[in-house]
mmCIF file of C-alpha atoms and ligand atoms in Angstrom:
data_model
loop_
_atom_site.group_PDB
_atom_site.id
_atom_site.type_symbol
_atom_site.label_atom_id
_atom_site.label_comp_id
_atom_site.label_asym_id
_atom_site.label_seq_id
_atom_site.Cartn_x
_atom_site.Cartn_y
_atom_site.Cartn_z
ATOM 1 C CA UNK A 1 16.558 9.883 -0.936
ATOM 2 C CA UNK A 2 15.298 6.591 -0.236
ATOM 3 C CA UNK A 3 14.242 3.844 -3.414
ATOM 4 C CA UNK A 4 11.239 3.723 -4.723
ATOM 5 C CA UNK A 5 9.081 -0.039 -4.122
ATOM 6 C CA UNK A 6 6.934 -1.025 -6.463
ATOM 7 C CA UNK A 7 3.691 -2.724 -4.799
ATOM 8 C CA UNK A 8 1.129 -4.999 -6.154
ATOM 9 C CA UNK A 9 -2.163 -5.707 -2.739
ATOM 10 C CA UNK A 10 -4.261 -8.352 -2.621
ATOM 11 C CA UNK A 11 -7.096 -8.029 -0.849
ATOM 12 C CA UNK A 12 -10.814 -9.532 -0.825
ATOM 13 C CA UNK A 13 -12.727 -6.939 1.243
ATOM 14 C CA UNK A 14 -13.206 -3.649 2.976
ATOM 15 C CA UNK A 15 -9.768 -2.187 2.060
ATOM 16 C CA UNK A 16 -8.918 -0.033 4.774
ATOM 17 C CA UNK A 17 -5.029 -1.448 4.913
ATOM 18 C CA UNK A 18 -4.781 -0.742 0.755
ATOM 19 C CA UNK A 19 -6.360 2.769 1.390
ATOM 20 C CA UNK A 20 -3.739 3.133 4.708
ATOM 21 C CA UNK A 21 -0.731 2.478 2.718
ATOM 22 C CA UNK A 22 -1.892 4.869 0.005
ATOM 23 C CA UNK A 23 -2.315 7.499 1.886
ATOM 24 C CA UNK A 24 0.638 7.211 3.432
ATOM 25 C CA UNK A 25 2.282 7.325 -0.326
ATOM 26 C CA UNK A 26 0.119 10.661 -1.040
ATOM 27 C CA UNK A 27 1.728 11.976 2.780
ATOM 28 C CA UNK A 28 4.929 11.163 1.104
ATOM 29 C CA UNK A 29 6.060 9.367 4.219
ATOM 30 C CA UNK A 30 6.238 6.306 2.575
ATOM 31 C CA UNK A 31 8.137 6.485 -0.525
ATOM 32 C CA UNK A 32 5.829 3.661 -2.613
ATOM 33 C CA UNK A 33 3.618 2.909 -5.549
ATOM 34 C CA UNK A 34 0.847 0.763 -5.667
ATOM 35 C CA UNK A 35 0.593 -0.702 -9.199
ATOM 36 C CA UNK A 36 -2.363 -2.405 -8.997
ATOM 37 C CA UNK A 37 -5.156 -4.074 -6.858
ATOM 38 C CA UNK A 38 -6.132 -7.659 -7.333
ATOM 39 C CA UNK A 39 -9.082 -9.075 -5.471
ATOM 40 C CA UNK A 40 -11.272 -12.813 -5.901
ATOM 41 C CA UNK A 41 -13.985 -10.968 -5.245
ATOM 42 C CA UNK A 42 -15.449 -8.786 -7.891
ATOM 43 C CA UNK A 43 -17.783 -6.689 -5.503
ATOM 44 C CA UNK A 44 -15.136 -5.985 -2.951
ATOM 45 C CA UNK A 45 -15.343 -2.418 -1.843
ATOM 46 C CA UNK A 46 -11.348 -2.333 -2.290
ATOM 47 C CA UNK A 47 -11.590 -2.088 -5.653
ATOM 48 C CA UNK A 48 -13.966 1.674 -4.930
ATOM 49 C CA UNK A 49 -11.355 2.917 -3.235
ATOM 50 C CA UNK A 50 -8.308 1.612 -6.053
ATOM 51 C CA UNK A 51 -11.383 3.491 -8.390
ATOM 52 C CA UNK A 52 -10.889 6.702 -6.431
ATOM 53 C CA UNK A 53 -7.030 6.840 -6.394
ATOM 54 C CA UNK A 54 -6.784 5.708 -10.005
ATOM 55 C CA UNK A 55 -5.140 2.386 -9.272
ATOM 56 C CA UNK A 56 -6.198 0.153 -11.637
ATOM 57 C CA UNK A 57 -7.825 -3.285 -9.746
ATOM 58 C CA UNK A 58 -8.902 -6.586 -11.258
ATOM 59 C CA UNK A 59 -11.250 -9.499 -9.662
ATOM 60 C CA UNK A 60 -10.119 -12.924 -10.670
ATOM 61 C CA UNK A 61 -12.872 -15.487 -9.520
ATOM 62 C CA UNK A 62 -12.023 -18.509 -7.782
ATOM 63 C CA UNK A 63 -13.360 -22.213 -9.606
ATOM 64 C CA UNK A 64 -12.913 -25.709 -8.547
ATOM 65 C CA UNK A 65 -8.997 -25.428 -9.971
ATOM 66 C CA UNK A 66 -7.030 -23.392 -7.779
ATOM 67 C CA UNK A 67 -3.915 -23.450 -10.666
ATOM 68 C CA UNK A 68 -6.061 -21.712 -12.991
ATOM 69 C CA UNK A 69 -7.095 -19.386 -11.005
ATOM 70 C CA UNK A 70 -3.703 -18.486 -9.843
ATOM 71 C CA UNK A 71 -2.436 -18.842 -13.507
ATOM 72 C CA UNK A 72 -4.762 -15.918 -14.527
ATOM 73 C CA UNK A 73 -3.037 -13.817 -11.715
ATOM 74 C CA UNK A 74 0.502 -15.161 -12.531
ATOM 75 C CA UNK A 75 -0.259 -13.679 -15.776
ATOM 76 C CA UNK A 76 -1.702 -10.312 -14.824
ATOM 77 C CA UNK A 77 1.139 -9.896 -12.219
ATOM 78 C CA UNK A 78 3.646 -10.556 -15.447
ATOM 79 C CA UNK A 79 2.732 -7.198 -16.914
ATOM 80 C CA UNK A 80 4.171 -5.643 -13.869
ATOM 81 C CA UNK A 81 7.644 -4.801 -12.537
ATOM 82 C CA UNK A 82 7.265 -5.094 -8.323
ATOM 83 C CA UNK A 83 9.045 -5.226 -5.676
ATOM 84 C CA UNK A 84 6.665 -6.738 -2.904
ATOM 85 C CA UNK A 85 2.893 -8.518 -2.997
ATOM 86 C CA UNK A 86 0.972 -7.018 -0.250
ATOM 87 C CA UNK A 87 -1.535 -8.831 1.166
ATOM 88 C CA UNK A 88 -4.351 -6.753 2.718
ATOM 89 C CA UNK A 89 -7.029 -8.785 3.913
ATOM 90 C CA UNK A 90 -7.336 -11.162 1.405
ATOM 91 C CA UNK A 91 -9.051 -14.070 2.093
ATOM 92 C CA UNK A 92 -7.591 -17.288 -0.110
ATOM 93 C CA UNK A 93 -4.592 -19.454 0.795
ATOM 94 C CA UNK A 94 -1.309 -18.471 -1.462
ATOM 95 C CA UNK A 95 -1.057 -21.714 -3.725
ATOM 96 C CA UNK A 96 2.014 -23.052 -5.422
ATOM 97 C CA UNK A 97 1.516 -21.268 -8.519
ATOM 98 C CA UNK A 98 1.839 -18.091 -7.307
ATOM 99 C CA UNK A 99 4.233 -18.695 -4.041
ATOM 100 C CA UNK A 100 7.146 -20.875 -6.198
ATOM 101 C CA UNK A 101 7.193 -17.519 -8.244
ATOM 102 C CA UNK A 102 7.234 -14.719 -5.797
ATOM 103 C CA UNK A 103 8.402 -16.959 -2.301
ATOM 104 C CA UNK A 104 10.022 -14.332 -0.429
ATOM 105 C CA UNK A 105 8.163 -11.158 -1.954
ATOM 106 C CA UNK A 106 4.501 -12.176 -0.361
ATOM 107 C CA UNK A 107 3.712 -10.411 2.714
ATOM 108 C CA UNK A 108 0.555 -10.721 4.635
ATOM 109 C CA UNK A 109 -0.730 -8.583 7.676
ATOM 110 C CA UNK A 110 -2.816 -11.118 10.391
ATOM 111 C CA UNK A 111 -4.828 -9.668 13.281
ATOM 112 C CA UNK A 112 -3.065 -11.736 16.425
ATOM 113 C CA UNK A 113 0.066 -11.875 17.897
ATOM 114 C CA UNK A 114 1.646 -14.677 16.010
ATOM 115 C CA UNK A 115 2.384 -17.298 16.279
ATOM 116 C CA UNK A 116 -0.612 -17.464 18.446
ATOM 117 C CA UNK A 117 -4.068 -17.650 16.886
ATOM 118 C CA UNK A 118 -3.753 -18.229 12.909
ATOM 119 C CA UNK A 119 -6.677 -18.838 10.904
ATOM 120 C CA UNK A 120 -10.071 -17.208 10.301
ATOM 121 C CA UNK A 121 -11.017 -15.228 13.205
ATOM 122 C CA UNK A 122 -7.950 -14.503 15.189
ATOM 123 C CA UNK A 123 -9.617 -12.201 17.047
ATOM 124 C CA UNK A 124 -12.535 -14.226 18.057
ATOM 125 C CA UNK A 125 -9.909 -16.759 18.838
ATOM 126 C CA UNK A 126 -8.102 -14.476 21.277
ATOM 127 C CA UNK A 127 -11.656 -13.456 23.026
ATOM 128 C CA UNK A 128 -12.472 -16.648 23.603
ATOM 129 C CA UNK A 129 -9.100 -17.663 25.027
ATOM 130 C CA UNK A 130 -9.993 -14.496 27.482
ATOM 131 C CA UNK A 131 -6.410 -12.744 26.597
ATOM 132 C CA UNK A 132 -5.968 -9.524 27.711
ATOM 133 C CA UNK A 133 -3.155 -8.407 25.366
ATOM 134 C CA UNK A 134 -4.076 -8.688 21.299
ATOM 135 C CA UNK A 135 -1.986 -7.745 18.453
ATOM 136 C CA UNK A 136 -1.015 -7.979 15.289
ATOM 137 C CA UNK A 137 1.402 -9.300 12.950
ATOM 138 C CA UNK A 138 3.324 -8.555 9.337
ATOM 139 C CA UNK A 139 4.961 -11.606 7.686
ATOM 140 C CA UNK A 140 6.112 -13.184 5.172
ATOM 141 C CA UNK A 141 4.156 -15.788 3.226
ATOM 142 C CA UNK A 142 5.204 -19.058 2.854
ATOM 143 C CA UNK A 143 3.478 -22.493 2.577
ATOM 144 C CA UNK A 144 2.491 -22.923 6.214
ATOM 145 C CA UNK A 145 -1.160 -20.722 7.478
ATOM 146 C CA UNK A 146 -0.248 -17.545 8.702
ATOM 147 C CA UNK A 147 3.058 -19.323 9.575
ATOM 148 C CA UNK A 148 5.879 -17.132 7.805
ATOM 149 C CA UNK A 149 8.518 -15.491 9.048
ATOM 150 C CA UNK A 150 7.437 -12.663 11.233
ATOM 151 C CA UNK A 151 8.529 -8.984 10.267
ATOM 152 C CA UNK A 152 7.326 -6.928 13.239
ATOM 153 C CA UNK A 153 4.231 -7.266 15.301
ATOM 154 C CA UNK A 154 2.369 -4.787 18.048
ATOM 155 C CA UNK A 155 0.914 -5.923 21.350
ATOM 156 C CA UNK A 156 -1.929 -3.697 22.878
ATOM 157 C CA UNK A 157 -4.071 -4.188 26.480
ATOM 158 C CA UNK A 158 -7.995 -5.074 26.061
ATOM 159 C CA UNK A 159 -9.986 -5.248 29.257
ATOM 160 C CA UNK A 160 -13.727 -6.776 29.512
ATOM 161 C CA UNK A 161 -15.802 -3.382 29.172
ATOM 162 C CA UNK A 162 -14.728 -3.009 25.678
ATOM 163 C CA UNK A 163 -17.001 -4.654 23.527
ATOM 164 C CA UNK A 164 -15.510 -6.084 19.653
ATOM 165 C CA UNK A 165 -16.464 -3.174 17.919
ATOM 166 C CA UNK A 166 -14.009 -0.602 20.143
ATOM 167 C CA UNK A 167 -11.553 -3.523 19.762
ATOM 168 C CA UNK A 168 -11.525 -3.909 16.127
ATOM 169 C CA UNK A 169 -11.710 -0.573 15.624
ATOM 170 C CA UNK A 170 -8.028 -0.030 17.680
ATOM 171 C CA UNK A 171 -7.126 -2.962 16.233
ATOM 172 C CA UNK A 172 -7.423 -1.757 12.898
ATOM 173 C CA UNK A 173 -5.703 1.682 13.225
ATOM 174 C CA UNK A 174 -2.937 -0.390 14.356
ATOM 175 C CA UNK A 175 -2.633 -2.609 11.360
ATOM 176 C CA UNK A 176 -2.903 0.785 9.298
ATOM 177 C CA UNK A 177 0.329 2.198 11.117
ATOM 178 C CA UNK A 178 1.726 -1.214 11.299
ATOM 179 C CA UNK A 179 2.388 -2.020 7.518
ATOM 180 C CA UNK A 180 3.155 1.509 6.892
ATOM 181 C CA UNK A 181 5.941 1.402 8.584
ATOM 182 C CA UNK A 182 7.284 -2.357 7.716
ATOM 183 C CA UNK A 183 7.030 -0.926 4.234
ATOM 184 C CA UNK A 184 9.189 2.142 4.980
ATOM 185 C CA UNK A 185 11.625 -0.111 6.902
ATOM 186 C CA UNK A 186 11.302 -2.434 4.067
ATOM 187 C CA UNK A 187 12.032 0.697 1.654
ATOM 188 C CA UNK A 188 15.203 1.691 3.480
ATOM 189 C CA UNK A 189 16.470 -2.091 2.883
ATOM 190 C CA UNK A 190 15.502 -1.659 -0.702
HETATM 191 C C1 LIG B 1 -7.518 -7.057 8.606
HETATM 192 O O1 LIG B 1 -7.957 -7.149 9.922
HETATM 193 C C2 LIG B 1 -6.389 -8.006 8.344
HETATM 194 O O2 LIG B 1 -5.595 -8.243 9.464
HETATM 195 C C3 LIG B 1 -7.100 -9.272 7.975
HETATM 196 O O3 LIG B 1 -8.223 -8.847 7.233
HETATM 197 C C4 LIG B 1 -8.580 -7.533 7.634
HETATM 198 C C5 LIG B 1 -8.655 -6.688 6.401
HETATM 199 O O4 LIG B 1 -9.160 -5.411 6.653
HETATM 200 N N1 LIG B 1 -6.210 -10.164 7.282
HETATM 201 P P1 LIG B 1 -9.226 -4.339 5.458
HETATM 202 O O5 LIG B 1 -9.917 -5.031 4.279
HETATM 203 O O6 LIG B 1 -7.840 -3.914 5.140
HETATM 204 O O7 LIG B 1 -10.074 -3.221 5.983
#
């Protein structure tokens, strides 16, 4: 019987990688909790779907000081025993306040083949560059963008009668399976 891991997501937005991995708990194939959902952004639809699956979820709002705002979080993730911060989509830079804590425990899913195109819109980035192979990448956070160590990544062909909806939409079901299983490889290390 594998361990138990204890999971705190971050995530700003739609909340289809947060929903992924819990479902994947309910399937019991991945043998996980998710403790709690925390979001900057207060409207996210994330924090509907933590609603439905009683998770509880909190929206801290970012100011001009980046500390404090990370200090609140700190402070919420205190109350909590975890193993890993998942990162789901979430859309603000890991400061030092919360990375010198948890360095090492912060993982982040990215929508390219890293190392190539980091940043905001990877996958406009790889359209324009005219690729014809996309992916997408779990790794760790550290202080460099998108530059952590990678865990595992998937490649997949795109050809020039798909338009970016069909793409994203692969793309995403990818990302779903993708951090499932780095979290039940991650479980069996645990
Ligand atoms: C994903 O494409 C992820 O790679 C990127 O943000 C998106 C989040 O999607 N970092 P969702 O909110 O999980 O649906």
């Amino acid at each position: 019987m594998s361990i138990l891991i204890k999971l705190i997501v971050f995530a700003s937005g739609n909340g289809s990688n947060f929903e992924a991995i819990q479902t994947a708990i309910l399937d019991k194939t991945l043998n996980a909790e998710i403790l709690c959902l925390i979001s900057d952004k207060e409207k996210a639809f994330a924090h509907k779907r933590a609603e439905k699956h009683n998770i509880p979820s909190f929206a801290f709002k970012q100011g001009k000081d980046k500390v404090a705002y990370e200090t609140q979080i700190v402070n919420k993730l205190s109350e909590y025993e975890f193993d890993y911060i998942i990162c789901a989509g979430y859309m603000k830079i890991i400061g030092p306040t919360i990375l010198n804590k948890y360095k090492g425990k912060i993982i982040n899913i990215h929508p390219s083949s890293l190392p190539k195109y980091k940043g905001l819109d990877a996958l406009g980035q790889a359209l324009d560059a005219k690729e014809t192979e996309i992916g997408v990448s779990v790794h760790y956070i550290d202080e460099t963008l998108d530059g952590g160590e990678i865990i595992d990544q998937v490649h997949f062909d795109i050809d020039e009668s798909m338009t970016r909806e069909e793409i994203e939409e692969i793309l995403h079901q990818h990302e779903h399976q993708l951090y499932v299983s780095v979290l039940q490889t991650l479980q069996g290390e645990a």
